[in-house]
Amino acid sequence: MPNAILDPTGATRVQRKAAAPRAARRSSLAGARVGLLINTKQNARPFLEEVGRILVEDHGAVITARHTKLNFAAPESQEVIKDLAAEAEVIVTGVGDCGSCCAAAAADSVVLEAAGVPVAAIITESFRTTVEKMAELRGAADFKYATTAHPVAVLTEEQVKARAASVIDDVIALVTDPSAAE
Amino acid sequence: MTETTANAAPGPAAEPGPAVPPDTAVPQDTAMPPDTAMPLDPDMAQAAIEHCYEQGWSDGLPLVPATQPLVDKFLATTSRDPDEIIGTLEQVGRDCTVYLAAINAAMAGCKPEYFPVVLAAFDALMRERAARGGGFQSTSGPAPLIIVNGPVRKELGFNTAGGAFGPGFRPNMTIPRAIGLIVRNAFGIVPHVLEQATQGVPGRWSICVAENEEESPWGPLAADAGVPGGRSAVSCTLTRTMEFVDNRHTPNHEDVLRDLADSIGRLGPQIFPHTPVALVLSPEHAQMFADAGMSKADVQAWLIERSGRTAGQLRRAGKGEVLRWTGALGGPTRDAESVPDEEFHRVLAAPQQIPIVVAGAKNAAISMVVRIFGEWSGVATPVAEKK
């Protein structure tokens, strides 16, 4: 018998993550405590603030937490996740517009969902593949997120507001379930 | 009988001589592999190479199919446990062991005796915050710059002379390729999936420079990075591009420094308060500075002081936001618009942001400004000898 060709990936070492639980949804955002997880990318803050403003003014939500990531490329620590889960019932995060930050947004989302917090992650369309792969690695093969056109960083203030308005329906659909009991 | 390259012993790098056309029809009786009695079977070799492609393991070039006897030779060069974890990428939940590194090094075309250098290079790379923190997934598509110092350069046959950035020399080419294969296979960072480089860096996974210590007027990089005494050591950082500075006609060393400062201060890479570089000086430039009485530290200090652009130049390139930091990234900020146009913005703040290496042939005054991705750790890793 010839020698076997060895596998360089360590496939046998790779631990398949168990399917990550998804948080239960509310029927609407009326009265919901919403947190913004801002990843520091250019225009991420005004984008999420505008999403937050619309959720408050048009949908009855309350913004109860704003957390700015220290490193957009890395998933948040367990302490931060725990704090966010205590401070908010729903999280909106983004804007994932690069290779590492969109993957980190997916990772944060999966962990927050498992902690019982529905998440709407906003990602630019260029990064669908990497977001889905990262979510799959974290045990969320059917991860859902909101997309907006790439790029976001170069948009003017008015354009950012228009973009935020255009993802609102998707954000609400991601974090609510109209058939859920109150 | 002429030696086949496959059987050539490691030794000092040959002078790059005229290429010898490969003998494409090696008679079977001379094509004996070194440690078996079987004749070479090129058809089986081709099938094994295709198998590796089909598994998705390749960076695009043919791989050496790794077998247990070959990998055992790699593992025999180190005292480290095959199961020791030598790198973890937490965000993707993957890690690399000594054993996996050995398989990838074998596949990259390394000789077993290169393996301690591969391990040192990987250790040095994983010291880099950017490497651990998402750099391999980045749209920047950064490339490791691996610098080798000490006796191991001659022992393993590294090119230490002309054509420092390659190609043409087996250790210089296969060691960085091994690192790239580890990232691809052990960490699972595959292009278009978790790897999202917009354009990437030319020469990614193929840049390994052995410093020309013999023609450098100064001490080796490793000595600046915590490994003194001429010991074999590897330094590594991630880089985004490199640009040559060709300046061979002036007798004035300060002219050359001004030329280097212009490239170092270039607007293109500026997105953060500091934009570190590795300066790879040709022996001619390095000796010119030394002859003018400058130490390596003097060259660094001169360039730190003068490399940059004015606030007005930054603004005219749409980069006025860089001015909002008064110090390091994450430190205090100010209103960028309040900075006067004539204020000079320095791109470097410390010698660690401009490591200097001497490399290449002493045949022209050409040096390279290599742009660092993030910050260099400033720490070299000794090449371990087996206990």
Coordinates of C-alpha atoms in Angstrom, one line a residue:
Chain A
M1 CA 0.0 0.0 0.0
P2 CA 1.3 3.5 -0.8
N3 CA 1.4 6.0 2.0
A4 CA -1.7 8.1 2.5
I5 CA -1.7 11.7 1.6
L6 CA -2.1 13.8 4.7
D7 CA -4.8 16.4 5.2
P8 CA -3.4 19.8 6.0
T9 CA -6.6 21.2 7.3
G10 CA -6.9 19.3 10.6
A11 CA -10.5 18.6 9.7
T12 CA -10.7 16.1 12.5
R13 CA -9.6 18.8 15.0
V14 CA -12.2 21.3 13.9
Q15 CA -15.0 21.2 16.4
R16 CA -18.4 21.7 14.8
K17 CA -20.3 24.1 16.9
A18 CA -23.6 22.9 18.1
A19 CA -26.5 24.7 16.5
A20 CA -26.7 28.1 18.3
P21 CA -30.2 28.9 19.7
R22 CA -32.0 31.9 18.2
A23 CA -33.7 34.3 20.6
A24 CA -37.5 34.5 20.9
R25 CA -39.1 37.4 19.0
R26 CA -41.5 40.0 20.3
S27 CA -44.6 40.7 18.2
S28 CA -43.7 44.4 17.8
L29 CA -41.1 46.9 19.0
A30 CA -43.6 49.0 21.0
G31 CA -42.0 49.6 24.3
A32 CA -38.9 47.5 23.4
R33 CA -35.6 48.4 24.9
V34 CA -33.2 48.7 21.9
G35 CA -29.4 48.7 22.1
L36 CA -27.0 50.0 19.3
L37 CA -23.7 48.1 18.9
I38 CA -21.7 50.5 16.8
N39 CA -18.6 49.1 15.1
T40 CA -16.8 52.4 14.5
K41 CA -16.6 52.1 10.8
Q42 CA -17.0 55.4 8.9
N43 CA -20.8 56.4 9.0
A44 CA -21.7 53.4 11.2
R45 CA -22.7 55.7 14.1
P46 CA -25.0 58.1 12.2
F47 CA -26.4 55.1 10.3
L48 CA -27.3 53.2 13.5
E49 CA -28.5 56.4 15.3
E50 CA -30.9 57.1 12.4
V51 CA -32.2 53.5 12.6
G52 CA -32.6 54.0 16.3
R53 CA -34.4 57.3 15.8
I54 CA -36.9 55.8 13.5
L55 CA -37.5 52.8 15.8
V56 CA -38.2 55.2 18.6
E57 CA -40.3 57.8 16.8
D58 CA -42.3 55.5 14.5
H59 CA -42.3 52.2 16.3
G60 CA -42.4 53.0 20.0
A61 CA -39.0 51.6 20.9
V62 CA -36.7 53.1 23.6
I63 CA -32.9 53.3 23.1
T64 CA -31.4 51.9 26.3
A65 CA -27.9 51.1 25.3
R66 CA -25.1 52.4 23.0
H67 CA -21.9 50.4 22.9
T68 CA -19.0 51.3 20.7
K69 CA -16.7 48.4 19.8
L70 CA -13.1 48.9 20.7
N71 CA -11.9 46.7 17.8
F72 CA -14.2 46.4 14.8
A73 CA -12.4 43.3 13.7
A74 CA -13.0 41.3 16.8
P75 CA -16.0 39.7 18.4
E76 CA -17.0 41.3 21.7
S77 CA -16.1 39.8 25.1
Q78 CA -18.5 37.7 27.1
E79 CA -18.7 40.6 29.6
V80 CA -19.9 43.1 26.9
I81 CA -22.4 40.5 25.6
K82 CA -23.7 40.0 29.1
D83 CA -24.0 43.8 29.7
L84 CA -25.8 44.3 26.4
A85 CA -28.2 41.4 27.1
A86 CA -29.0 43.0 30.4
E87 CA -29.5 46.5 29.0
A88 CA -31.4 45.8 25.9
E89 CA -34.1 43.4 24.6
V90 CA -33.1 44.0 20.9
I91 CA -29.8 44.9 19.4
V92 CA -29.0 46.6 16.1
T93 CA -25.4 46.4 15.0
G94 CA -23.2 47.4 12.1
V95 CA -22.2 48.6 9.7
G96 CA -20.3 45.5 8.4
D97 CA -18.5 46.9 5.4
C98 CA -15.1 45.1 5.5
G99 CA -13.8 41.6 5.7
S100 CA -13.1 41.3 9.4
C101 CA -15.8 43.7 10.8
C102 CA -18.7 42.0 9.0
A103 CA -17.5 38.6 10.2
A104 CA -17.2 40.0 13.8
A105 CA -20.7 41.4 13.4
A106 CA -22.0 37.9 12.5
A107 CA -20.1 36.4 15.5
D108 CA -21.5 39.0 17.9
S109 CA -25.0 38.4 16.5
V110 CA -24.9 34.7 17.0
V111 CA -23.7 35.0 20.6
L112 CA -26.3 37.7 21.4
E113 CA -29.1 35.6 20.0
A114 CA -28.0 32.7 22.1
A115 CA -28.1 35.0 25.1
G116 CA -31.8 35.7 24.3
V117 CA -31.5 39.0 22.4
P118 CA -32.8 39.3 18.8
V119 CA -30.2 41.0 16.6
A120 CA -30.4 42.9 13.3
A121 CA -26.9 43.1 11.8
I122 CA -26.5 45.5 9.0
I123 CA -24.0 44.4 6.4
T124 CA -23.0 45.8 3.0
E125 CA -23.9 43.6 0.1
S126 CA -20.2 42.8 -0.8
F127 CA -19.8 40.7 2.3
R128 CA -22.7 38.2 2.2
T129 CA -20.4 35.1 1.7
T130 CA -18.1 35.9 4.6
V131 CA -20.9 36.8 6.9
E132 CA -22.7 33.5 6.2
K133 CA -19.5 31.5 6.6
M134 CA -18.7 33.1 9.9
A135 CA -22.3 32.5 11.2
E136 CA -22.1 28.9 10.0
L137 CA -18.8 28.4 11.9
R138 CA -20.6 29.7 15.0
G139 CA -23.5 27.3 14.6
A140 CA -26.0 29.5 12.9
A141 CA -26.1 28.2 9.3
D142 CA -29.4 30.0 8.6
F143 CA -28.3 33.3 9.9
K144 CA -30.4 36.2 8.7
Y145 CA -29.2 39.8 8.5
A146 CA -30.0 43.1 6.7
T147 CA -28.0 44.3 3.8
T148 CA -27.4 47.7 2.3
A149 CA -25.5 48.7 -0.9
H150 CA -21.7 49.0 -0.7
P151 CA -20.1 51.5 0.1
V152 CA -21.4 53.3 3.1
A153 CA -18.3 55.1 4.2
V154 CA -18.5 57.7 1.5
L155 CA -22.1 58.6 1.9
T156 CA -23.2 62.2 3.0
E157 CA -25.3 62.8 6.0
E158 CA -28.5 62.9 4.0
Q159 CA -27.6 59.7 2.1
V160 CA -26.9 57.9 5.3
K161 CA -30.3 58.8 6.6
A162 CA -31.9 57.6 3.4
R163 CA -30.1 54.3 3.6
A164 CA -31.1 53.9 7.2
A165 CA -34.7 54.5 6.3
S166 CA -34.4 51.9 3.5
V167 CA -33.3 49.1 5.8
I168 CA -35.9 49.8 8.5
D169 CA -38.4 47.2 7.3
D170 CA -35.7 44.5 7.1
V171 CA -34.5 45.4 10.6
I172 CA -37.9 45.2 12.1
A173 CA -38.6 41.9 10.3
L174 CA -35.4 40.5 11.7
V175 CA -36.1 41.2 15.3
T176 CA -39.9 40.7 15.5
D177 CA -42.4 38.0 14.8
P178 CA -45.9 39.3 14.3
S179 CA -47.4 36.0 15.3
A180 CA -45.6 35.9 18.6
A181 CA -47.7 36.3 21.8
E182 CA -47.1 39.4 23.8
Chain B
M1 CA 26.9 12.3 -13.3
T2 CA 25.3 15.6 -12.7
E3 CA 23.4 16.1 -9.5
T4 CA 19.7 16.5 -9.8
T5 CA 18.4 19.4 -8.0
A6 CA 16.2 17.2 -5.9
N7 CA 19.3 15.6 -4.4
A8 CA 21.4 18.8 -4.0
A9 CA 22.7 19.1 -0.5
P10 CA 21.8 22.3 1.4
G11 CA 24.6 24.7 1.4
P12 CA 25.6 28.3 0.7
A13 CA 23.4 29.8 -2.0
A14 CA 24.9 29.4 -5.3
E15 CA 25.7 32.5 -7.3
P16 CA 22.7 33.0 -9.5
G17 CA 24.3 31.6 -12.6
P18 CA 22.8 30.9 -16.0
A19 CA 19.8 28.7 -15.9
V20 CA 20.4 25.1 -16.8
P21 CA 17.7 23.7 -19.1
P22 CA 16.0 20.9 -17.2
D23 CA 16.7 17.4 -18.4
T24 CA 13.2 16.5 -19.4
A25 CA 13.9 12.9 -20.1
V26 CA 15.9 11.7 -17.1
P27 CA 16.8 8.0 -17.8
Q28 CA 15.1 5.7 -15.3
D29 CA 18.3 4.4 -14.0
T30 CA 19.5 7.8 -12.9
A31 CA 16.1 8.9 -11.5
M32 CA 16.3 7.1 -8.3
P33 CA 14.8 8.8 -5.2
P34 CA 17.2 9.1 -2.3
D35 CA 15.8 6.7 0.2
T36 CA 13.9 4.0 -1.7
A37 CA 14.8 1.4 -4.2
M38 CA 11.8 2.3 -6.4
P39 CA 12.2 4.2 -9.6
L40 CA 10.5 7.6 -9.8
D41 CA 6.9 7.5 -11.0
P42 CA 6.0 10.9 -12.6
D43 CA 2.5 9.8 -13.5
M44 CA 1.7 8.9 -10.0
A45 CA 3.3 12.1 -8.8
Q46 CA 1.0 14.1 -11.1
A47 CA -2.1 12.2 -9.9
A48 CA -1.2 12.9 -6.3
I49 CA -0.7 16.6 -7.1
E50 CA -4.1 16.7 -8.8
H51 CA -5.6 15.0 -5.8
C52 CA -4.3 17.9 -3.6
Y53 CA -5.9 20.4 -5.9
E54 CA -9.2 18.6 -5.8
Q55 CA -9.2 18.8 -2.0
G56 CA -9.0 22.6 -2.1
W57 CA -5.7 22.7 -0.3
S58 CA -3.7 24.5 -2.9
D59 CA -2.9 28.2 -3.1
G60 CA -3.0 27.8 -6.9
L61 CA 0.4 26.2 -7.4
P62 CA 1.2 22.5 -7.2
L63 CA 1.6 21.1 -3.8
V64 CA 4.0 18.4 -2.6
P65 CA 1.7 15.6 -1.4
A66 CA 2.6 15.1 2.3
T67 CA 2.9 11.6 3.7
Q68 CA 3.6 10.5 7.2
P69 CA 7.3 9.5 6.6
L70 CA 8.0 12.9 5.1
V71 CA 6.2 14.8 7.9
D72 CA 8.0 12.7 10.5
K73 CA 11.3 14.1 9.1
F74 CA 9.9 17.6 9.7
L75 CA 8.8 16.7 13.2
A76 CA 12.3 15.3 13.9
T77 CA 13.8 18.7 13.6
T78 CA 12.1 20.2 16.6
S79 CA 11.7 19.4 20.3
R80 CA 8.2 20.7 20.3
D81 CA 5.3 18.3 20.8
P82 CA 3.4 17.6 17.5
D83 CA 0.1 18.4 19.4
E84 CA 1.3 21.7 20.7
I85 CA -1.0 24.5 19.6
I86 CA 1.2 27.2 18.0
G87 CA -1.5 29.6 16.9
T88 CA -5.2 30.2 17.5
L89 CA -7.6 32.3 15.5
E90 CA -10.4 32.8 18.0
Q91 CA -12.8 34.5 15.7
V92 CA -13.0 31.4 13.5
G93 CA -12.5 28.9 16.2
R94 CA -9.5 27.3 14.6
D95 CA -6.0 26.6 15.7
C96 CA -2.8 25.2 14.3
T97 CA -0.6 22.5 15.9
V98 CA 3.1 21.7 15.2
Y99 CA 1.9 18.7 13.3
L100 CA -0.4 20.6 11.0
A101 CA 2.3 23.2 10.4
A102 CA 4.6 20.3 9.4
I103 CA 2.1 19.0 6.9
N104 CA 1.6 22.4 5.4
A105 CA 5.4 23.1 5.3
A106 CA 6.0 19.8 3.5
M107 CA 3.3 20.6 1.0
A108 CA 4.8 24.1 0.4
G109 CA 8.0 22.4 -0.8
C110 CA 10.1 23.1 2.3
K111 CA 12.9 20.7 3.2
P112 CA 12.5 19.2 6.7
E113 CA 15.5 21.2 7.9
Y114 CA 13.6 24.4 7.2
F115 CA 10.9 23.5 9.7
P116 CA 12.4 25.3 12.7
V117 CA 12.5 28.5 10.6
V118 CA 8.8 28.0 9.6
L119 CA 7.9 27.6 13.3
A120 CA 9.9 30.7 14.3
A121 CA 8.3 32.7 11.4
F122 CA 4.8 31.6 12.4
D123 CA 5.5 32.5 16.1
A124 CA 6.8 35.9 15.0
L125 CA 3.7 36.4 12.8
M126 CA 1.3 35.5 15.5
R127 CA 2.9 38.1 17.8
E128 CA 1.4 40.7 15.4
R129 CA -1.9 42.1 16.8
A130 CA -3.2 42.5 13.2
A131 CA -2.5 38.8 12.4
R132 CA -4.5 37.6 15.4
G133 CA -7.2 40.3 15.0
G134 CA -8.7 39.7 11.6
G135 CA -5.8 40.7 9.3
F136 CA -6.0 37.5 7.3
Q137 CA -9.7 38.3 6.5
S138 CA -9.1 41.9 5.8
T139 CA -9.9 43.7 2.6
S140 CA -6.3 45.0 2.8
G141 CA -5.1 41.5 1.9
P142 CA -1.8 42.0 3.8
A143 CA 1.4 40.0 3.2
P144 CA 3.8 38.8 5.8
L145 CA 7.3 40.2 5.5
I146 CA 9.6 37.6 7.0
I147 CA 13.2 38.6 7.9
V148 CA 15.8 36.0 8.6
N149 CA 19.0 36.7 10.6
G150 CA 22.0 34.6 11.8
P151 CA 23.9 31.5 10.7
V152 CA 20.8 29.7 9.6
R153 CA 20.8 31.8 6.5
K154 CA 24.0 30.1 5.2
E155 CA 23.2 26.7 6.7
L156 CA 20.0 26.4 4.9
G157 CA 21.0 28.1 1.7
F158 CA 18.9 31.3 1.9
N159 CA 19.6 33.9 -0.7
T160 CA 21.2 36.8 1.1
A161 CA 22.4 38.7 -2.0
G162 CA 20.7 40.0 -5.1
G163 CA 17.0 39.6 -5.7
A164 CA 16.3 39.7 -2.0
F165 CA 12.5 39.7 -2.6
G166 CA 12.8 36.6 -4.8
P167 CA 12.2 34.4 -6.6
G168 CA 14.8 31.8 -7.2
F169 CA 15.7 30.3 -3.9
R170 CA 14.0 27.4 -2.2
P171 CA 14.0 28.5 1.5
N172 CA 13.1 32.1 0.6
M173 CA 10.1 30.9 -1.5
T174 CA 8.8 27.9 0.4
I175 CA 8.9 29.2 4.0
P176 CA 6.5 32.1 3.4
R177 CA 4.4 29.8 1.2
A178 CA 4.2 27.4 4.2
I179 CA 2.8 30.2 6.3
G180 CA 0.2 31.0 3.7
L181 CA -0.9 27.4 3.5
I182 CA -1.2 27.2 7.3
V183 CA -3.5 30.3 7.2
R184 CA -5.5 28.7 4.3
N185 CA -5.7 25.1 5.6
A186 CA -5.3 25.1 9.3
F187 CA -7.1 28.4 9.9
G188 CA -9.6 27.9 7.1
I189 CA -9.1 31.4 5.7
V190 CA -9.9 30.8 2.0
P191 CA -10.2 33.6 -0.6
H192 CA -13.7 34.9 -1.4
V193 CA -15.0 33.2 1.7
L194 CA -13.4 34.3 4.9
E195 CA -10.6 36.0 3.1
Q196 CA -11.9 39.3 1.6
A197 CA -8.9 41.0 0.1
T198 CA -9.9 43.7 -2.4
Q199 CA -6.8 43.4 -4.4
G200 CA -4.2 42.0 -2.0
V201 CA -0.5 42.5 -2.0
P202 CA 1.7 41.3 -4.9
G203 CA 3.9 38.5 -3.6
R204 CA 1.6 37.6 -0.7
W205 CA 3.0 34.5 0.9
S206 CA 6.3 34.7 -0.9
I207 CA 8.3 37.4 0.8
C208 CA 11.1 36.1 3.0
V209 CA 14.3 38.2 3.1
A210 CA 17.5 37.0 4.6
E211 CA 19.4 40.1 5.7
N212 CA 22.7 40.8 4.0
E213 CA 24.5 41.0 7.3
E214 CA 27.9 40.6 5.6
E215 CA 27.5 43.9 3.7
S216 CA 25.5 45.7 6.3
P217 CA 27.4 48.4 8.2
W218 CA 25.2 47.9 11.2
G219 CA 23.9 45.1 13.5
P220 CA 21.2 42.7 12.3
L221 CA 17.4 43.4 12.7
A222 CA 17.2 40.6 15.2
A223 CA 19.5 42.4 17.5
D224 CA 17.1 45.4 17.5
A225 CA 14.3 43.0 18.2
G226 CA 15.5 41.3 21.3
V227 CA 17.7 38.5 19.9
P228 CA 21.3 39.8 20.2
G229 CA 24.6 37.9 19.7
G230 CA 24.3 36.9 16.1
R231 CA 21.8 34.1 16.9
S232 CA 19.5 32.8 14.2
A233 CA 16.1 34.5 14.5
V234 CA 13.1 35.4 12.5
S235 CA 11.2 38.7 12.6
C236 CA 7.8 39.2 10.9
T237 CA 5.2 41.7 10.3
L238 CA 2.2 42.2 8.0
T239 CA 2.6 44.6 5.1
R240 CA 0.4 46.3 2.5
T241 CA 2.7 47.3 -0.3
M242 CA 6.3 48.2 -1.1
E243 CA 7.8 50.9 -3.2
F244 CA 11.3 51.3 -4.5
V245 CA 13.4 54.4 -4.1
D246 CA 16.0 54.5 -6.8
N247 CA 18.6 57.1 -6.0
R248 CA 22.1 56.4 -7.3
H249 CA 23.5 59.6 -8.6
T250 CA 23.8 62.0 -5.6
P251 CA 26.9 62.0 -3.4
N252 CA 24.9 63.7 -0.6
H253 CA 23.4 61.2 1.9
E254 CA 20.8 63.8 3.0
D255 CA 19.5 63.9 -0.6
V256 CA 18.8 60.2 -0.3
L257 CA 17.2 60.5 3.1
R258 CA 14.9 63.3 1.7
D259 CA 14.0 60.9 -1.2
L260 CA 13.2 58.1 1.3
A261 CA 11.2 60.5 3.5
D262 CA 9.0 61.4 0.5
S263 CA 8.0 57.8 -0.1
I264 CA 7.6 57.1 3.6
G265 CA 5.3 60.1 3.9
R266 CA 3.2 59.3 0.8
L267 CA -0.5 60.1 1.1
G268 CA -1.9 56.8 -0.3
P269 CA -1.4 54.6 2.8
Q270 CA -2.5 57.3 5.3
I271 CA -5.7 56.3 7.1
F272 CA -4.5 56.4 10.7
P273 CA -2.3 58.8 12.7
H274 CA 0.8 56.7 12.1
T275 CA 1.7 54.7 9.0
P276 CA 4.7 52.5 9.9
V277 CA 7.2 51.2 7.4
A278 CA 10.0 48.7 7.2
L279 CA 12.9 50.2 5.4
V280 CA 14.8 47.6 3.4
L281 CA 18.0 49.4 2.4
S282 CA 20.4 48.3 -0.3
P283 CA 23.9 47.8 1.0
E284 CA 25.0 50.8 -1.0
H285 CA 22.5 53.2 0.6
A286 CA 23.2 51.7 4.1
Q287 CA 27.0 52.1 3.6
M288 CA 26.5 55.7 2.4
F289 CA 24.7 56.6 5.6
A290 CA 27.3 54.8 7.7
D291 CA 30.1 56.5 5.9
A292 CA 28.4 59.8 6.8
G293 CA 28.7 58.8 10.4
M294 CA 25.1 57.7 10.9
S295 CA 24.0 54.8 13.0
K296 CA 20.8 52.9 12.3
A297 CA 19.2 54.9 15.1
D298 CA 20.3 58.2 13.5
V299 CA 18.7 57.2 10.2
Q300 CA 15.5 56.3 12.0
A301 CA 15.5 59.6 13.9
W302 CA 16.1 61.6 10.8
L303 CA 13.3 60.0 8.9
I304 CA 10.8 60.1 11.8
E305 CA 11.4 63.8 12.0
R306 CA 10.8 64.5 8.4
S307 CA 8.5 61.9 6.9
G308 CA 5.0 63.1 6.4
R309 CA 2.8 65.7 4.7
T310 CA 1.2 69.0 5.6
A311 CA -2.4 69.3 6.8
G312 CA -3.2 71.1 3.5
Q313 CA -1.7 68.3 1.4
L314 CA -3.8 65.7 3.4
R315 CA -7.0 67.8 2.9
R316 CA -6.5 68.1 -0.8
A317 CA -6.3 64.3 -1.0
G318 CA -9.5 63.9 1.0
K319 CA -7.6 62.7 4.0
G320 CA -8.0 65.6 6.5
E321 CA -9.6 63.2 9.0
V322 CA -6.1 61.8 9.7
L323 CA -5.4 65.1 11.5
R324 CA -8.0 64.5 14.2
W325 CA -5.6 62.3 16.3
T326 CA -3.0 64.1 18.3
G327 CA -1.1 60.9 19.1
A328 CA -1.7 57.2 18.7
L329 CA -4.8 55.6 17.3
G330 CA -7.4 55.4 20.1
G331 CA -5.7 58.3 21.9
P332 CA -6.8 61.9 22.3
T333 CA -8.5 63.6 19.3
R334 CA -9.2 67.2 18.2
D335 CA -11.2 69.0 15.6
A336 CA -9.4 68.1 12.4
E337 CA -10.7 71.2 10.6
S338 CA -9.0 73.5 13.1
V339 CA -5.5 72.3 12.1
P340 CA -3.8 75.0 10.0
D341 CA -2.9 74.0 6.4
E342 CA 0.8 74.5 7.0
E343 CA 1.1 72.2 10.0
F344 CA 3.3 69.2 9.2
H345 CA 1.8 65.8 10.0
R346 CA 4.5 63.1 10.8
V347 CA 3.6 59.6 9.9
L348 CA 6.1 58.0 12.2
A349 CA 6.5 58.4 16.0
A350 CA 9.0 55.9 17.2
P351 CA 11.9 53.7 15.9
Q352 CA 9.8 50.6 16.2
Q353 CA 7.6 52.1 13.5
I354 CA 10.6 52.1 11.1
P355 CA 12.7 48.9 11.5
I356 CA 15.7 48.9 9.1
V357 CA 17.0 45.9 7.3
V358 CA 19.9 45.7 4.8
A359 CA 19.2 43.4 1.9
G360 CA 20.1 42.8 -1.8
A361 CA 23.2 43.1 -3.8
K362 CA 25.7 45.9 -3.6
N363 CA 25.3 46.8 -7.2
A364 CA 22.9 49.7 -7.3
A365 CA 21.6 52.3 -4.8
I366 CA 18.0 51.1 -4.8
S367 CA 16.0 50.6 -1.5
M368 CA 12.5 49.6 -0.7
V369 CA 9.9 51.2 1.5
V370 CA 7.6 48.4 2.8
R371 CA 4.4 49.6 4.3
I372 CA 3.4 47.9 7.5
F373 CA -0.2 46.8 8.2
G374 CA -0.9 47.9 11.7
E375 CA 2.1 47.9 14.0
W376 CA 5.1 45.6 14.2
S377 CA 5.5 43.8 17.5
G378 CA 9.2 44.7 17.6
V379 CA 10.1 41.2 18.8
A380 CA 12.1 38.6 16.9
T381 CA 11.7 34.8 17.5
P382 CA 14.9 32.8 17.9
V383 CA 15.2 29.7 15.6
A384 CA 15.1 26.9 18.1
E385 CA 17.7 24.2 18.0
K386 CA 16.6 20.7 18.8
K387 CA 17.4 19.8 22.4

